[in-house]
Coordinates of C-alpha atoms and ligand atoms in Angstrom, one line a residue:
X24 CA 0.0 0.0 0.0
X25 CA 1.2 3.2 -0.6
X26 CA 1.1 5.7 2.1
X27 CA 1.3 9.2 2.0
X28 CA 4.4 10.7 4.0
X29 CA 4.3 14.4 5.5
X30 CA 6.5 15.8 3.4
X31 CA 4.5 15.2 0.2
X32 CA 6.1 12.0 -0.9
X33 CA 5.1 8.2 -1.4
X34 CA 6.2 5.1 0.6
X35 CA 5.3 1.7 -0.2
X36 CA 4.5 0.0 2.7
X37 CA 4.2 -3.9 3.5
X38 CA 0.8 -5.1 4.1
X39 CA 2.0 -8.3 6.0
X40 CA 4.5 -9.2 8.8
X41 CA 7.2 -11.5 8.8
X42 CA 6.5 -14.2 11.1
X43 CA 9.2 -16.8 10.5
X44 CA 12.1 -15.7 8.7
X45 CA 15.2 -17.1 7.0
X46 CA 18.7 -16.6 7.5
X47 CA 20.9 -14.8 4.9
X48 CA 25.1 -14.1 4.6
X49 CA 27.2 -11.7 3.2
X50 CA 29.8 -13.2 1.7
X51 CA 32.9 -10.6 1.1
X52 CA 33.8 -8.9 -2.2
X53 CA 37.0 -11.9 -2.5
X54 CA 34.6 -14.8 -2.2
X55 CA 32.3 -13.2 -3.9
X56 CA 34.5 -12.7 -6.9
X57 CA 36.0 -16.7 -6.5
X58 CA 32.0 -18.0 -6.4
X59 CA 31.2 -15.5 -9.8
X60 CA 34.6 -17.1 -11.7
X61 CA 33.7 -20.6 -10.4
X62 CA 29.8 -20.3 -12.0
X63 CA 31.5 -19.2 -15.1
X64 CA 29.8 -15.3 -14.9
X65 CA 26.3 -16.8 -14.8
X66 CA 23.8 -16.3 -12.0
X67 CA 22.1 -19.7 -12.2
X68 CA 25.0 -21.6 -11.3
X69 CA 25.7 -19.9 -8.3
X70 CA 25.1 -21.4 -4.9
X71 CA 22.8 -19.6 -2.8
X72 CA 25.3 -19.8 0.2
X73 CA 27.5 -17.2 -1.4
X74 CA 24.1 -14.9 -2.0
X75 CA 23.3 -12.4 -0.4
X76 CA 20.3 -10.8 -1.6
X77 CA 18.6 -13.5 -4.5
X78 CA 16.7 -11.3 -6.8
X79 CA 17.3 -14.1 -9.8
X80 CA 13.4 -14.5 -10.4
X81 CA 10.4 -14.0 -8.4
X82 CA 9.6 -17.8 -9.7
X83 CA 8.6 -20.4 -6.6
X84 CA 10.4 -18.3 -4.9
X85 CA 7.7 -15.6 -3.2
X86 CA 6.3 -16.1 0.6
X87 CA 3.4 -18.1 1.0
X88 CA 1.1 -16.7 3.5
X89 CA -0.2 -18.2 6.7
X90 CA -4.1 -19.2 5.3
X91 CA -1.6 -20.6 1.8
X92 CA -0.1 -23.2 4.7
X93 CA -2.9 -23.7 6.0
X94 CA -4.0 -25.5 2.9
X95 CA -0.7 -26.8 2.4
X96 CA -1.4 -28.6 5.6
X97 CA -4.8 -29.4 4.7
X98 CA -5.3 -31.2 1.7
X99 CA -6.0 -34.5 0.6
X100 CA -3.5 -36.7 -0.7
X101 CA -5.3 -39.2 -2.9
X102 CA -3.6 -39.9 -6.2
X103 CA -7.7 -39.4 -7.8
X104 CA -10.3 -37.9 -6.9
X105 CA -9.3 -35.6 -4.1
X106 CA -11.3 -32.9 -3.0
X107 CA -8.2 -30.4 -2.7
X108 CA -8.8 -30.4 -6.4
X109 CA -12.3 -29.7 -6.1
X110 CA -11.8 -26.7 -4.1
X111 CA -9.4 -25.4 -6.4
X112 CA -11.6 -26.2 -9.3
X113 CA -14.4 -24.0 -7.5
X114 CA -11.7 -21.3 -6.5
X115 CA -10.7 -21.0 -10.6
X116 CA -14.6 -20.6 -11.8
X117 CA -14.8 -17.9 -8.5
X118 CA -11.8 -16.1 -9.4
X119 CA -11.2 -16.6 -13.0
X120 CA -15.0 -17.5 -14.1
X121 CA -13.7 -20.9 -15.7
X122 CA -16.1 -24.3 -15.6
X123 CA -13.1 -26.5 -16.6
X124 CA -9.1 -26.8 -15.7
X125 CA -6.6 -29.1 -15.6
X126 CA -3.4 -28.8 -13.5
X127 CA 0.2 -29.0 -14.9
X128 CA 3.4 -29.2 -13.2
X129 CA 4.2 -25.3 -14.0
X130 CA 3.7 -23.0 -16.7
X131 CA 6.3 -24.2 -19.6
X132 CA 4.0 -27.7 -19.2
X133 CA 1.1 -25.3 -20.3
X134 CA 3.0 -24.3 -23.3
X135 CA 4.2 -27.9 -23.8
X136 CA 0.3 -29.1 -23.9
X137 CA -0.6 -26.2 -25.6
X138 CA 1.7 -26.2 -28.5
X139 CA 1.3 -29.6 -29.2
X140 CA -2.2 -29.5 -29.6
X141 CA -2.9 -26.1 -31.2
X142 CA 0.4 -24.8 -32.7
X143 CA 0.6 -25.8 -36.5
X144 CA 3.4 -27.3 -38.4
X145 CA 4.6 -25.2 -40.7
X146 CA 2.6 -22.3 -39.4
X147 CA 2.8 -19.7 -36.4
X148 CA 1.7 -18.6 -33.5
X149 CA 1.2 -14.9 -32.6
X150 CA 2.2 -13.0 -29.3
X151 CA 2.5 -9.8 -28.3
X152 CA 6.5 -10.6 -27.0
X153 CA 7.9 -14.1 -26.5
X154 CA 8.4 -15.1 -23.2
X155 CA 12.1 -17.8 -23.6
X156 CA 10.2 -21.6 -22.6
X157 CA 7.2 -20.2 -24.4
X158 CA 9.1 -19.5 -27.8
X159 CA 10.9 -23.0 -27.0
X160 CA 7.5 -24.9 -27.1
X161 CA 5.8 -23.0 -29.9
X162 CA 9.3 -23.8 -32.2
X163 CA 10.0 -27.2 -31.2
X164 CA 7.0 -28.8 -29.9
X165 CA 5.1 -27.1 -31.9
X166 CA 6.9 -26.4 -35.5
X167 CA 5.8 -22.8 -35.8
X168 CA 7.0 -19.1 -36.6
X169 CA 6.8 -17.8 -32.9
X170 CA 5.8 -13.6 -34.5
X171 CA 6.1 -11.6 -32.3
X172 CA 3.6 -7.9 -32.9
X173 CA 4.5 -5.8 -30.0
X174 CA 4.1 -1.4 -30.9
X175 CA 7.3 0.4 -31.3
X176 CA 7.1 1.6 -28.0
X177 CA 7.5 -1.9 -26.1
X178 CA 11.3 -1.9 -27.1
X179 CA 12.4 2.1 -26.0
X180 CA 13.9 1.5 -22.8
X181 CA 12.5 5.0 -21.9
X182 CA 8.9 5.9 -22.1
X183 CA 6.1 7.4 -20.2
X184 CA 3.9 4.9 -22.4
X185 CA 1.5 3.2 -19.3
X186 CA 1.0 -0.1 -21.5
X187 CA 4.0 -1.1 -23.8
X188 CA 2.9 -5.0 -23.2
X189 CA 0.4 -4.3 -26.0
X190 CA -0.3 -5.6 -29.5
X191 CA 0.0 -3.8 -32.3
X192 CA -3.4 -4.3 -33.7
X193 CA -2.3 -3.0 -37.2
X194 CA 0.6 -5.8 -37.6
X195 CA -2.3 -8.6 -35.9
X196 CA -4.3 -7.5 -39.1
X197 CA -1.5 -7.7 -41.6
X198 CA -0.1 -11.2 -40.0
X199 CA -3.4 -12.7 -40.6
X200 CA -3.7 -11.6 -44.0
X201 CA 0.3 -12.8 -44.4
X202 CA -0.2 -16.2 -43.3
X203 CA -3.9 -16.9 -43.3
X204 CA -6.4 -17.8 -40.9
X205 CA -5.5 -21.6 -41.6
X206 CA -1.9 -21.2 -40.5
X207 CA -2.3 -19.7 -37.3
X208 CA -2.4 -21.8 -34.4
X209 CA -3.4 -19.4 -31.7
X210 CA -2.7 -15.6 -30.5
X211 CA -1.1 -15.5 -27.1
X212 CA -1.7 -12.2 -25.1
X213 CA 0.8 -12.3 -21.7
X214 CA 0.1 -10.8 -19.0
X215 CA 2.3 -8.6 -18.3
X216 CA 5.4 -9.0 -20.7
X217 CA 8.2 -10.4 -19.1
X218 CA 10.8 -10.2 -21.4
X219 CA 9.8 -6.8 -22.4
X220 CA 10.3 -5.4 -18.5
X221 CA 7.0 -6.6 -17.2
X222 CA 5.1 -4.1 -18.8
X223 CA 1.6 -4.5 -18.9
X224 CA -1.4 -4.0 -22.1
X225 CA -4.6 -2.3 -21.5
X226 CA -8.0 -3.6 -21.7
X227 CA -8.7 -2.2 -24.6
X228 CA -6.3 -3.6 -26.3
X229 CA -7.2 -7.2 -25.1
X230 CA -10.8 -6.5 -26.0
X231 CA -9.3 -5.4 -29.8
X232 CA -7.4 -8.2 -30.1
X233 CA -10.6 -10.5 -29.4
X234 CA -12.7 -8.8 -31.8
X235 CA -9.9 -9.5 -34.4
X236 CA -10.1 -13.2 -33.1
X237 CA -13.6 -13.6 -33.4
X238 CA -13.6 -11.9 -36.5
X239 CA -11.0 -14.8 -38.1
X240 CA -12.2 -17.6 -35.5
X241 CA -8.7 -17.4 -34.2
X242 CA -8.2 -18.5 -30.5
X243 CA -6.9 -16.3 -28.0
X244 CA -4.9 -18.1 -25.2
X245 CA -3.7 -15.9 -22.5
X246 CA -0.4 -16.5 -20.3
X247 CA -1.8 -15.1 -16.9
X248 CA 1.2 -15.8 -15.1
X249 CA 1.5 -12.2 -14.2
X250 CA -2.8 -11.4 -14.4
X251 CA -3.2 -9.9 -11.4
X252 CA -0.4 -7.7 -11.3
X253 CA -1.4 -6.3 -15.7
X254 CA -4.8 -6.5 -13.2
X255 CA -3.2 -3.7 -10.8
X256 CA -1.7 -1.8 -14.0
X257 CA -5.2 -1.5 -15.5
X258 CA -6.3 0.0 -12.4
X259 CA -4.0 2.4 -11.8
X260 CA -3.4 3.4 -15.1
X261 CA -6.6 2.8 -17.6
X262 CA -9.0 5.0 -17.9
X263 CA -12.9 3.8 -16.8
X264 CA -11.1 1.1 -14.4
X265 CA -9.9 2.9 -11.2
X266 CA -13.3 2.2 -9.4
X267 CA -13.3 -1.4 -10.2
X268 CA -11.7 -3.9 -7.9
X269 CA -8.2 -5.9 -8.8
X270 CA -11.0 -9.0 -8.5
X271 CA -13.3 -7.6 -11.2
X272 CA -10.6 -6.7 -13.5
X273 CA -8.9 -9.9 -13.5
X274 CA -12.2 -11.6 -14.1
X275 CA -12.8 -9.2 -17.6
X276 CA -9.0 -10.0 -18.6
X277 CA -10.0 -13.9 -18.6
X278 CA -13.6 -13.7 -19.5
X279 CA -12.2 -12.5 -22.9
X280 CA -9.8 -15.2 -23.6
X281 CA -10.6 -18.8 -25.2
X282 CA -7.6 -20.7 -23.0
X283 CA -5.9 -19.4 -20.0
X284 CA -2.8 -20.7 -18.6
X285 CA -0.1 -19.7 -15.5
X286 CA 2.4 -20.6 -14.2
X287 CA 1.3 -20.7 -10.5
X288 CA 5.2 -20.1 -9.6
X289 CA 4.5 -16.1 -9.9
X290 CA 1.0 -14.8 -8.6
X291 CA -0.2 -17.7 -6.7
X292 CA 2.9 -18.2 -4.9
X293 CA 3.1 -21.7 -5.1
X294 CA 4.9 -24.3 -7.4
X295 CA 2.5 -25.4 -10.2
X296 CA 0.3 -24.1 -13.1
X297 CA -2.6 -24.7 -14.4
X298 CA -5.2 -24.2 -17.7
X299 CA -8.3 -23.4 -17.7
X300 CA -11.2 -22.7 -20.2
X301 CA -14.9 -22.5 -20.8
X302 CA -15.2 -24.7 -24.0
X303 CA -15.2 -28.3 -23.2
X304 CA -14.3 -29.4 -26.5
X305 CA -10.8 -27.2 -26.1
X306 CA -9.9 -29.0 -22.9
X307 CA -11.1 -32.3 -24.5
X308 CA -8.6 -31.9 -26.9
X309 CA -5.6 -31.6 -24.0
X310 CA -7.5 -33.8 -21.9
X311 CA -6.4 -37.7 -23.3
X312 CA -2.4 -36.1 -23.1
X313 CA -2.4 -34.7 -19.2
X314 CA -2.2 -37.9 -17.7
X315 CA 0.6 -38.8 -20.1
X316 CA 2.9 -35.6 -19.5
X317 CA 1.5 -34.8 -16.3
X318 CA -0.1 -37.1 -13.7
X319 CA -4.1 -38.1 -13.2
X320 CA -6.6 -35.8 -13.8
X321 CA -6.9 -34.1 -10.2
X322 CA -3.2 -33.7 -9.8
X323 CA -1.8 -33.0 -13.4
X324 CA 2.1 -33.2 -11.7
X325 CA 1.5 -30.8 -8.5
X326 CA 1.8 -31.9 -5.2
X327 CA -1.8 -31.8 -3.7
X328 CA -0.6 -30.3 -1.1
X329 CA 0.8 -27.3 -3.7
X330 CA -3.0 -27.7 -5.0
X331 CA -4.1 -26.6 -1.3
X332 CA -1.9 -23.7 -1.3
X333 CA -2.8 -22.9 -5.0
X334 CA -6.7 -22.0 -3.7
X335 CA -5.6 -20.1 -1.5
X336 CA -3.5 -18.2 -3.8
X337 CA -5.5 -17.8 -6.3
X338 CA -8.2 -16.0 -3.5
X339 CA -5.6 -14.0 -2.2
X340 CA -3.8 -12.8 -5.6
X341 CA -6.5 -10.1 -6.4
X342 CA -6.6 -8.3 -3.2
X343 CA -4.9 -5.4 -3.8
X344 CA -2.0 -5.0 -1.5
X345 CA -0.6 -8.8 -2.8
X346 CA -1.5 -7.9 -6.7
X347 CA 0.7 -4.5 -5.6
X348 CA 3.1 -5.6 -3.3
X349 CA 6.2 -6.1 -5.9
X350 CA 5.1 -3.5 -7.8
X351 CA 4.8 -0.7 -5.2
X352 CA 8.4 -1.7 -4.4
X353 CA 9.7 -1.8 -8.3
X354 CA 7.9 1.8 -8.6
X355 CA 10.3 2.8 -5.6
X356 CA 13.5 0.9 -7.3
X357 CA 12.9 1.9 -10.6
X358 CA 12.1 6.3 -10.0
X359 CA 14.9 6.3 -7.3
X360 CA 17.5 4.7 -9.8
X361 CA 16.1 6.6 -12.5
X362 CA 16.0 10.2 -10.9
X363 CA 20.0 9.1 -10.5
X364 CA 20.4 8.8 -13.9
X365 CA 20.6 5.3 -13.5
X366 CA 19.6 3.8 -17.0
X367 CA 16.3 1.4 -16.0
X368 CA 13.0 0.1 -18.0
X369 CA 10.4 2.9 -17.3
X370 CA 7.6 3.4 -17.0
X371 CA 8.1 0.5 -14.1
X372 CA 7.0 -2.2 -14.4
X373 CA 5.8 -5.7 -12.8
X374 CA 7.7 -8.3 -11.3
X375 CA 11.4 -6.4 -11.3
X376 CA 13.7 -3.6 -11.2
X377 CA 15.2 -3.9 -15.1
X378 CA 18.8 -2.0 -15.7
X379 CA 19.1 -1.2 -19.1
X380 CA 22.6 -2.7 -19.7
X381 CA 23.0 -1.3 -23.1
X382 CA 23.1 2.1 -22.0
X383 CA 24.5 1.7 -18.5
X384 CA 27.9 -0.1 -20.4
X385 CA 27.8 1.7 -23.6
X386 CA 31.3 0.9 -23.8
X387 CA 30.8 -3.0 -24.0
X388 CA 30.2 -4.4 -28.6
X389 CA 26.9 -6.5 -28.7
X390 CA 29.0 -9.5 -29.2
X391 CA 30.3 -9.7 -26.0
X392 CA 27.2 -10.3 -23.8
X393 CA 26.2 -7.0 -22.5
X394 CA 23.6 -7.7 -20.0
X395 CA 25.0 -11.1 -18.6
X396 CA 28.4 -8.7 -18.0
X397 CA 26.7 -6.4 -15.7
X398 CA 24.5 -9.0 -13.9
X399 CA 27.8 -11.0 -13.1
X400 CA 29.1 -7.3 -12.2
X401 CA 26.3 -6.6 -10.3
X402 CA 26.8 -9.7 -8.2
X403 CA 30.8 -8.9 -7.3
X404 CA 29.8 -5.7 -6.3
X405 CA 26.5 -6.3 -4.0
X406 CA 26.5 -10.4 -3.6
X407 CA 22.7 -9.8 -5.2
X408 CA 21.8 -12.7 -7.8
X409 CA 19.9 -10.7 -10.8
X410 CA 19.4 -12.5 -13.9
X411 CA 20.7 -12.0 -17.5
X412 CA 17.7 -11.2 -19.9
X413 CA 19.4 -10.6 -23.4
X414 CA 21.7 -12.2 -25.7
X415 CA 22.5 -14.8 -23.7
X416 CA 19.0 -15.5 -22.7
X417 CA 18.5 -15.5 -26.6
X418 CA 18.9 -19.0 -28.2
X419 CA 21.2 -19.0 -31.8
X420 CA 19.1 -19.5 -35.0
X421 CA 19.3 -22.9 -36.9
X422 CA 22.4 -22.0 -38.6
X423 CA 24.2 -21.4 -35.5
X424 CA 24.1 -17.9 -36.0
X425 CA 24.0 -15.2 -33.1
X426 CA 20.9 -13.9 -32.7
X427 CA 20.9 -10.3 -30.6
X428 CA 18.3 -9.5 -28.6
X429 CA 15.6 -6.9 -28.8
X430 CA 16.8 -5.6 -25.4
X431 CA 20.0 -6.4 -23.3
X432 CA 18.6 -6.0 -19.1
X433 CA 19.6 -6.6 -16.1
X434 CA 16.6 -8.3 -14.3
X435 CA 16.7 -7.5 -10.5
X436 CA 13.5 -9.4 -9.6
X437 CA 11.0 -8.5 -6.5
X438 CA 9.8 -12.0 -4.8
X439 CA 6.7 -11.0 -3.2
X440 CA 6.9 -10.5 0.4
X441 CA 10.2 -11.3 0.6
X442 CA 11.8 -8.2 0.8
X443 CA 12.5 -4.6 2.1
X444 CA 12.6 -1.3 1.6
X445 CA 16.1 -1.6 3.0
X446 CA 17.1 -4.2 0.8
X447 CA 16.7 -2.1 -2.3
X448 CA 18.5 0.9 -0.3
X449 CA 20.9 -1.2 -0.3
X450 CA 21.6 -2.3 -3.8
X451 CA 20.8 1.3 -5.1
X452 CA 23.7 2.7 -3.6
X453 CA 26.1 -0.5 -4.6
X454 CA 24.4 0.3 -8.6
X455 CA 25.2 4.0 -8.1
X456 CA 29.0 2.5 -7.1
X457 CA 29.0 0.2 -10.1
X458 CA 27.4 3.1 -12.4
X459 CA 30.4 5.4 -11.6
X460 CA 32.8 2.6 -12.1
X461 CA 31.6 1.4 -15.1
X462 CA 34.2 1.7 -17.0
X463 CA 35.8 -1.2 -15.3
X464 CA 33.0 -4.0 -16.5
X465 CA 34.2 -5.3 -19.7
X466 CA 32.5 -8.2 -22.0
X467 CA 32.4 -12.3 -21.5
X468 CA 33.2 -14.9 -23.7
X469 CA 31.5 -18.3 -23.4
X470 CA 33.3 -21.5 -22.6
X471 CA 30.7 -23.8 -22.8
X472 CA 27.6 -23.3 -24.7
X473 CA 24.9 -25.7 -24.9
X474 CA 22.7 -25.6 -27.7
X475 CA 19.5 -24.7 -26.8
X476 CA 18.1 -22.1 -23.3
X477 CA 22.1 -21.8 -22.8
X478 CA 21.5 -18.9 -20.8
X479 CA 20.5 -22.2 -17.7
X480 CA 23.7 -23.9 -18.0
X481 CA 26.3 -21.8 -20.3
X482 CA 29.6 -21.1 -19.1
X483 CA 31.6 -18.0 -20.0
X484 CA 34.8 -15.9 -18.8
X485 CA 35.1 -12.3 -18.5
X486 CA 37.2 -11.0 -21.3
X487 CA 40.6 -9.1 -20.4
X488 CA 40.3 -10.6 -16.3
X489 CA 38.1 -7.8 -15.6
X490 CA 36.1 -9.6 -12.9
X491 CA 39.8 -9.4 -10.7
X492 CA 39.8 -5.4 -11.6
X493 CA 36.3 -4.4 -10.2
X494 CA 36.7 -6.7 -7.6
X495 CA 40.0 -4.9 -6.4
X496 CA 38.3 -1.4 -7.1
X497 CA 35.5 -2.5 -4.7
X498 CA 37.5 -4.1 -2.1
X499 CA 39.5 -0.7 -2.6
X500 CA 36.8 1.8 -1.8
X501 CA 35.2 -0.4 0.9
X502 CA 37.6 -1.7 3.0
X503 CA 38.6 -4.7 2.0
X504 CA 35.3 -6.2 3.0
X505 CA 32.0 -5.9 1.9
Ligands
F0G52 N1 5.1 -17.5 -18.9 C1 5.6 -16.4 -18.3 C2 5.1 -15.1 -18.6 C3 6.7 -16.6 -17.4 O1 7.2 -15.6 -16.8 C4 7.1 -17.9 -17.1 C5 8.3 -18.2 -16.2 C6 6.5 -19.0 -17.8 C7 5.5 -18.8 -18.6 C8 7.0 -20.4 -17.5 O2 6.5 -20.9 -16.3 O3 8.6 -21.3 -15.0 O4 6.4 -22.2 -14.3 O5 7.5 -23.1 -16.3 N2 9.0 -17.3 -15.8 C9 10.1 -17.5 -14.8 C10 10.9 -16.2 -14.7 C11 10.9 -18.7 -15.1 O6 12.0 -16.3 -14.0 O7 10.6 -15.2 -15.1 P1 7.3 -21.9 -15.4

C-alpha cells in the first residue's frame, strides 16, 4: 500500500509481517569474486550460500502466507479424486470465471500441452513478446514461426507509455492476412510481458485483439502468469477502471480469452500451473495427453498439497495490496535509480527492477554479452543474484548464428513478500557504485555453450580478467570487506 508521507512524498508499505524468517550471509567482495569465476559469470549456477540478496526471479520463490499453509497442511492426498482439487476447481470458476481446468506441473507444461495441440506445423503462432520456454515450445513442440507484434514503443527503454505489453493491432491485421487464418495456431496475449520489462497492455487492447479473433475464428490463449499484477496496472493506469476492484478486473481479462494458462510459480505463490477454459471441446482436446505428461486428472504433476496452497492463492492474488506488493516496491526501485540517472525500463513495471545494460555499459560491442556482463558485475559488487535477460538468454538461430536480442537487461526481480525497503537501499547505492565505475565492467566470452536455453547452463569468462579489476576497485573503496 502506498502511504502518504508528510513531506509530500510516497512510501510503499508492507501489508503483512514477517512471522518466521530465514537466515541470509554476506559473503565478502574476494569470495564473492571466486564464487562469480567458479559459475562461469552466470547467475544460475551460483550457490545460494554465497548470495546475499537473491533477486534471480520472483519464480517459486515468493512467501506463502499463513491461510496458503494452511491449505498446504490441509489437503487431501489421494492420487484421484481428491477434494483439494475440487476446491481449487471451484476457486478457478470464483476467481477466474472458468467451468473447466486441468493442472500441470508449472507454466512451460502449459506451453508444452498447448503447442502440441494447437500450434501448426509449418505455421505460427502470434504473441504480443515471447516469453524464452514459451518461444521454445511453440518452435519445437510445436513447429511454428513464434511472430512476435508488440508497438514500437515496447522496445524504448524510456517511455512514459502506461502499457507497452500491447499488440500492435495494425501488424495482428496484416499477419493474418500474411499467413492466413489456416496457418495460425493461436494468439497469445501475456500478462504482463516479461521479457519486455514486465510491462503490462490495457483492456482495450485485449478487447481489440478478441474482436480480431472472433472476427478470423482465431483463439486467443492468454499467459496469466502475471494477471493480477497487468490487473493492478489496468487499475492504476486505464481509464474507466480505477473504481473497479483488482477481483473484477482480473475476471474481464479472462472472460475475454478462449484458454488461459499460468504458471502458479508467480501470482499464486506456489509451485505449479494450471489451464483453464470455458469450451469443453478445447480441454477435451488436451485432456487424453495430461495424464501422459503430467499425472491423473486431479493432480496433473503438483503436489496436492501445492493444489491446497494454490486455492488459496488464487483468493488472495486479487486483493490489492498482494497484486501491488512487488510492484509498489519496483515503482520505488525503478524512479529512485532513474531520478540518478541510472539507466532502467520505465515506465516500471511488474515483477522487477530492469537495468538497461545497453546504456548503462555503452562501452561493452553487442557480441560480447552485455547484459550477462553487468549482472555478473552486479553480483561482485553487492552479492545480489539478478538474472541476465538478453543475448545470452536469446537462443542462436538454426544456422548457428548469433541472434541479438531486442533488449540487453539486467533483471533484478522483487519475490513478493520477501523483501524490504532496506534491501533495495541497499543495492541502489552498490548500482550507483558500479554506475560510476563502469568503465571497469568489460565483456564475456563463453566457454561452454549448450545448444539450446544456454543462458541455464552456459559457461563464459570475462574478457581481459576484468572480474579481478572491479573486484580490487570494490574491495579498494570499501575496505577490504563488503
Ligand atoms: N510464462 C511467463 C510469462 C513466465 O514468466 C514464465 C516463467 C513461464 C510462462 C513459464 O513458467 O517457469 O512455471 O515453467 N518465468 C520465470 C521467470 C521462469 O523467472 O521469469 P514456469
Amino acid at each position: 500500500m502506498i502511504i502518504k508521507l508528510s513531506n509530500g512524498k510516497e512510501l510503499p508499505v508492507e501489508m503483512h509481517k514477517a512471522r518466521m524468517v530465514q537466515k541470509i550471509t554476506l559473503t565478502p567482495a574476494e569470495e564473492r569474486l571466486k564464487a562469480i569465476q567458479e559459475a562461469g559469470y552466470n547467475t544460475f549456477l551460483l550457490k545460494t550460500k554465497d548470495i546475499y540478496l537473491d533477486m534471480l526471479t520472483d519464480s517459486g520463490v515468493n512467501a506463502m502466507s499463513d491461510n496458503q499453509f494452511a491449505g498446504f497442511m490441509n489437503a487431501d492426498d489421494a492420487y484421484a479424486g481428491s477434494m483439494t482439487f475440487y476446491e481449487f476447481a471451484d476457486a478457478v470458476k470464483d476467481v477466474l470465471g472458468y467451468q473447466y481446468v486441468m493442472n500441470v506441473h508449472q507454466g512451460r507444461a502449459a506451453e508444452h500441452l498447448l503447442s502440441k495441440i494447437f500450434a501448426k506445423p509449418g505455421g505460427a503462432v502470434i504473441t504480443n513478446y515471447h516469453f524464452t520456454t514459451t518461444k521454445g515450445h511453440i518452435e519445437l513442440t510445436g513447429g511454428s514461426a513464434c511472430l512476435e507484434l508488440y508497438a514500437d514503443e515496447a522496445l524504448k527503454t524510456k517511455s512514459t507509455h502506461p502499457f507497452k505489453g500491447n499488440m500492435d493491432i495494425q501488424r495482428l491485421k496484416d499477419a493474418i492476412k500474411k499467413w492466413g487464418r489456416e496457418k495460425i495456431g493461436y494468439v497469445r496475449m501475456e500478462a504482463t510481458t516479461n521479457l519486455l520489462g514486465g510491462q503490462p497492455f490495457s483492456m482495450e487492447n485485449l478487447k481489440e485483439v478478441r474482436k480480431i479473433c472472433d472476427q478470423h475464428n482465431l483463439l486467443l490463449v492468454m499467459d496469466g502468469s502475471l494477471i493480477s499484477e497487468n490487473a493492478y496496472f489496468i487499475w492504476k493506469r486505464e481509464k474507466g477502471y480505477e473504481n473497479k476492484t483488482i477481483a473484477e478486473i482480473v475476471k474481464e481479462m479472462a472472460g475475454l480469452a478462449d484458454i488461459f494458462y499460468l504458471s502458479g510459480r508467480k501470482n499464486t505463490c506456489v509451485r505449479g500451473g494450471f489451464i483453464a477454459s470455458n469450451k469443453k471441446d478445447l480441454m477435451e482436446k488436451l485432456e487424453p495427453w495430461l495424464p501422459f505428461y503430467e499425472g491423473f486428472y486431479t493432480y496433473g504433476g503438483m503436489s496436492m498439497r501445492e493444489i491446497g496452497a494454490m486455492t488459496v492463492g488464487l483468493r488472495e492474488m486479487v486483493d490489492p495490496s498482494v497484486a501491488g506488493c512487488s510492484i509498489e516496491q519496483i515503482k520505488y526501485f525503478v524512479e529512485k535509480l532513474d531520478g540518478m540517472g541510472i539507466p532502467v525500463v520505465t515506465p516500471p513495471g511488474g515483477l522487477a527492477c530492469h537495468v538497461d545494460a545497453r546504456k548503462f555499459v555503452s562501452h561493452i560491442p553487442k557480441e560480447q554479452y552485455i547484459a550477462g556482463a553487468l549482472t555478473a558485475a552486479l553480483y561482485i559488487t553487492s552479492g545480489v543474484r539478478a538474472m541476465e535477460r538478453g543475448t545470452i538468454s536469446t537462443d542462436r538461430d538454426k544456422d548457428g548464428k548469433e541472434v541479438y536480442a531486442d533488449l540487453e537487461l539486467t533483471r533484478i526481480a522483487l519475490p513478493r513478500r520477501v523483501y524490504t525497503i532496506s534491501h533495495i537501499e541497499y543495492i541502489i547505492d552498490r548500482l550507483q557504485w558500479l554506475y560510476n565505475n563502469r568503465e571497469l565492467i568489460k565483456g564475456l566470452k563463453f566457454v561452454s555453450e549448450p545448444p539450446v536455453l544456454r543462458f541455464f547452463l552456459g559457461k563464459l569468462d570475462a574478457l581481459d580478467n576484468w572480474g579481478r579489476k572491479l573486484g580490487d576497485a570494490f574491495k579498494k573503496d570499501f575496505g577490504g570487506n563488503w
